[in-house]
Each structure stands twice: as C-alpha cells, then as structure tokens.
Amino acid sequence: MRGLAITGGLLGIIFPLFAQLFAVIDDSYVFGNIGFLGVISGIVALIGAYRINKNNKLASVLLILSAVVGYYAVANIYLVPGLFSLISGIVVVKRKIK
C-alpha cells in the first residue's frame, strides 16, 4: 500500500501543477485561487505514505484527508491521485500493526 500511496502523492503534486501551468483551470476563480491546495494535499499524501509503517491511524487520516481536499481543490483533475490516496487510506485503516 505504501507504493500506491506514494504514487498518489506524486501524482497529486504533478496533476494540479500542470493544470495551473497549462491553464486548464485558467478563468475559474474558484479553481485558480485554491489550485495550489491540490499540490499541498499531494504533499500531505506523501507524508501519510511515509507514516504508514509507524502510525496507521495518522497515516490513514492524512491519506483520506488528502484525497478529499485535493478533489475539492481541483475537481476531476485530482480524480486518479485522489482514488490512489483514498484506497491506500482505507486499506491502512483496516490493517493492524504487527
């Protein structure tokens, strides 16, 4: 699951950056003002991915929060990274620490 979470975090940084750099979300003030919130949520997903083996609860909260906030920030552009983070977060919640 850590690999899927890292992939979701990296894509969560790249997709919103490309959306803003290539003006996919140019004339919409809602997306333009909070577009970098998607990048920040990608960074939060990476932090959650690295915390998976040490603290399951914190990692799952960070991954699920990152998926929700990222989707709110840049909508359908964040769909794939959000799904990766959400799936990782849900699996980490159900997994127990050995």
Short mmCIF file of C-alpha atoms in Angstrom, two decimals:
data_model
loop_
_atom_site.label_atom_id
_atom_site.label_comp_id
_atom_site.label_asym_id
_atom_site.label_seq_id
_atom_site.Cartn_x
_atom_site.Cartn_y
_atom_site.Cartn_z
CA MET A 1 0.00 0.00 0.00
CA ARG A 2 2.90 2.31 0.58
CA GLY A 3 3.77 2.28 -3.12
CA LEU A 4 0.22 3.15 -4.11
CA ALA A 5 0.15 5.98 -1.57
CA ILE A 6 3.47 7.37 -2.81
CA THR A 7 2.22 7.21 -6.39
CA GLY A 8 -0.96 9.02 -5.39
CA GLY A 9 1.06 11.69 -3.59
CA LEU A 10 3.42 12.27 -6.51
CA LEU A 11 0.57 12.42 -9.00
CA GLY A 12 -1.23 14.69 -6.55
CA ILE A 13 1.63 17.16 -6.85
CA ILE A 14 2.10 16.86 -10.62
CA PHE A 15 -1.53 16.99 -11.86
CA PRO A 16 -2.55 20.27 -10.15
CA LEU A 17 0.72 21.92 -11.18
CA PHE A 18 0.15 21.00 -14.82
CA ALA A 19 -3.45 22.13 -14.56
CA GLN A 20 -2.34 25.58 -13.47
CA LEU A 21 0.72 25.86 -15.71
CA PHE A 22 -1.16 24.89 -18.85
CA ALA A 23 -4.19 26.99 -17.93
CA VAL A 24 -6.64 24.11 -17.79
CA ILE A 25 -8.29 25.88 -14.88
CA ASP A 26 -7.50 29.44 -16.02
CA ASP A 27 -10.68 31.54 -15.96
CA SER A 28 -12.30 29.95 -12.96
CA TYR A 29 -11.55 31.99 -9.87
CA VAL A 30 -12.55 29.19 -7.53
CA PHE A 31 -10.02 26.78 -9.03
CA GLY A 32 -7.36 29.43 -9.69
CA ASN A 33 -7.33 30.70 -6.14
CA ILE A 34 -7.15 27.31 -4.47
CA GLY A 35 -5.35 25.32 -7.17
CA PHE A 36 -2.21 25.04 -5.13
CA LEU A 37 -4.26 23.45 -2.38
CA GLY A 38 -4.14 20.37 -4.60
CA VAL A 39 -0.35 20.49 -4.53
CA ILE A 40 -0.38 20.83 -0.76
CA SER A 41 -2.71 17.85 -0.46
CA GLY A 42 -0.30 15.83 -2.62
CA ILE A 43 2.48 16.70 -0.17
CA VAL A 44 0.23 15.64 2.72
CA ALA A 45 -0.39 12.33 0.94
CA LEU A 46 3.37 11.77 0.67
CA ILE A 47 3.77 12.47 4.38
CA GLY A 48 0.96 10.00 5.10
CA ALA A 49 2.62 7.42 2.85
CA TYR A 50 5.85 7.62 4.80
CA ARG A 51 4.00 7.32 8.12
CA ILE A 52 2.17 4.08 7.17
CA ASN A 53 4.56 1.70 8.93
CA LYS A 54 4.94 3.82 12.08
CA ASN A 55 1.45 5.14 12.83
CA ASN A 56 -1.52 3.61 11.00
CA LYS A 57 -4.15 5.97 12.34
CA LEU A 58 -2.28 9.14 11.49
CA ALA A 59 -1.35 7.83 8.06
CA SER A 60 -4.92 6.85 7.23
CA VAL A 61 -6.28 10.22 8.36
CA LEU A 62 -3.68 12.06 6.28
CA LEU A 63 -4.33 9.95 3.18
CA ILE A 64 -8.11 10.25 3.34
CA LEU A 65 -7.94 13.97 4.14
CA SER A 66 -5.56 14.49 1.25
CA ALA A 67 -7.92 12.74 -1.16
CA VAL A 68 -10.94 14.78 -0.09
CA VAL A 69 -9.17 18.17 -0.01
CA GLY A 70 -7.38 17.52 -3.31
CA TYR A 71 -10.62 16.65 -5.05
CA TYR A 72 -12.26 19.74 -3.59
CA ALA A 73 -9.39 21.92 -4.80
CA VAL A 74 -9.07 20.86 -8.43
CA ALA A 75 -12.11 18.63 -9.02
CA ASN A 76 -11.84 15.98 -11.73
CA ILE A 77 -8.17 16.67 -12.37
CA TYR A 78 -7.40 15.14 -8.96
CA LEU A 79 -9.54 12.05 -9.53
CA VAL A 80 -6.74 9.49 -10.10
CA PRO A 81 -4.39 10.68 -7.31
CA GLY A 82 -7.38 11.03 -5.00
CA LEU A 83 -8.51 7.47 -5.66
CA PHE A 84 -4.99 6.15 -5.06
CA SER A 85 -4.77 8.01 -1.75
CA LEU A 86 -8.30 7.06 -0.72
CA ILE A 87 -7.78 3.35 -1.45
CA SER A 88 -4.49 3.40 0.47
CA GLY A 89 -6.09 5.20 3.40
CA ILE A 90 -8.99 2.77 3.64
CA VAL A 91 -6.73 -0.29 3.46
CA VAL A 92 -4.41 1.17 6.10
CA VAL A 93 -7.38 1.74 8.44
CA LYS A 94 -8.35 -1.93 8.20
CA ARG A 95 -4.79 -3.20 8.61
CA LYS A 96 -3.44 -3.84 12.10
CA ILE A 97 0.05 -3.10 13.38
CA LYS A 98 2.06 -6.28 13.91
#
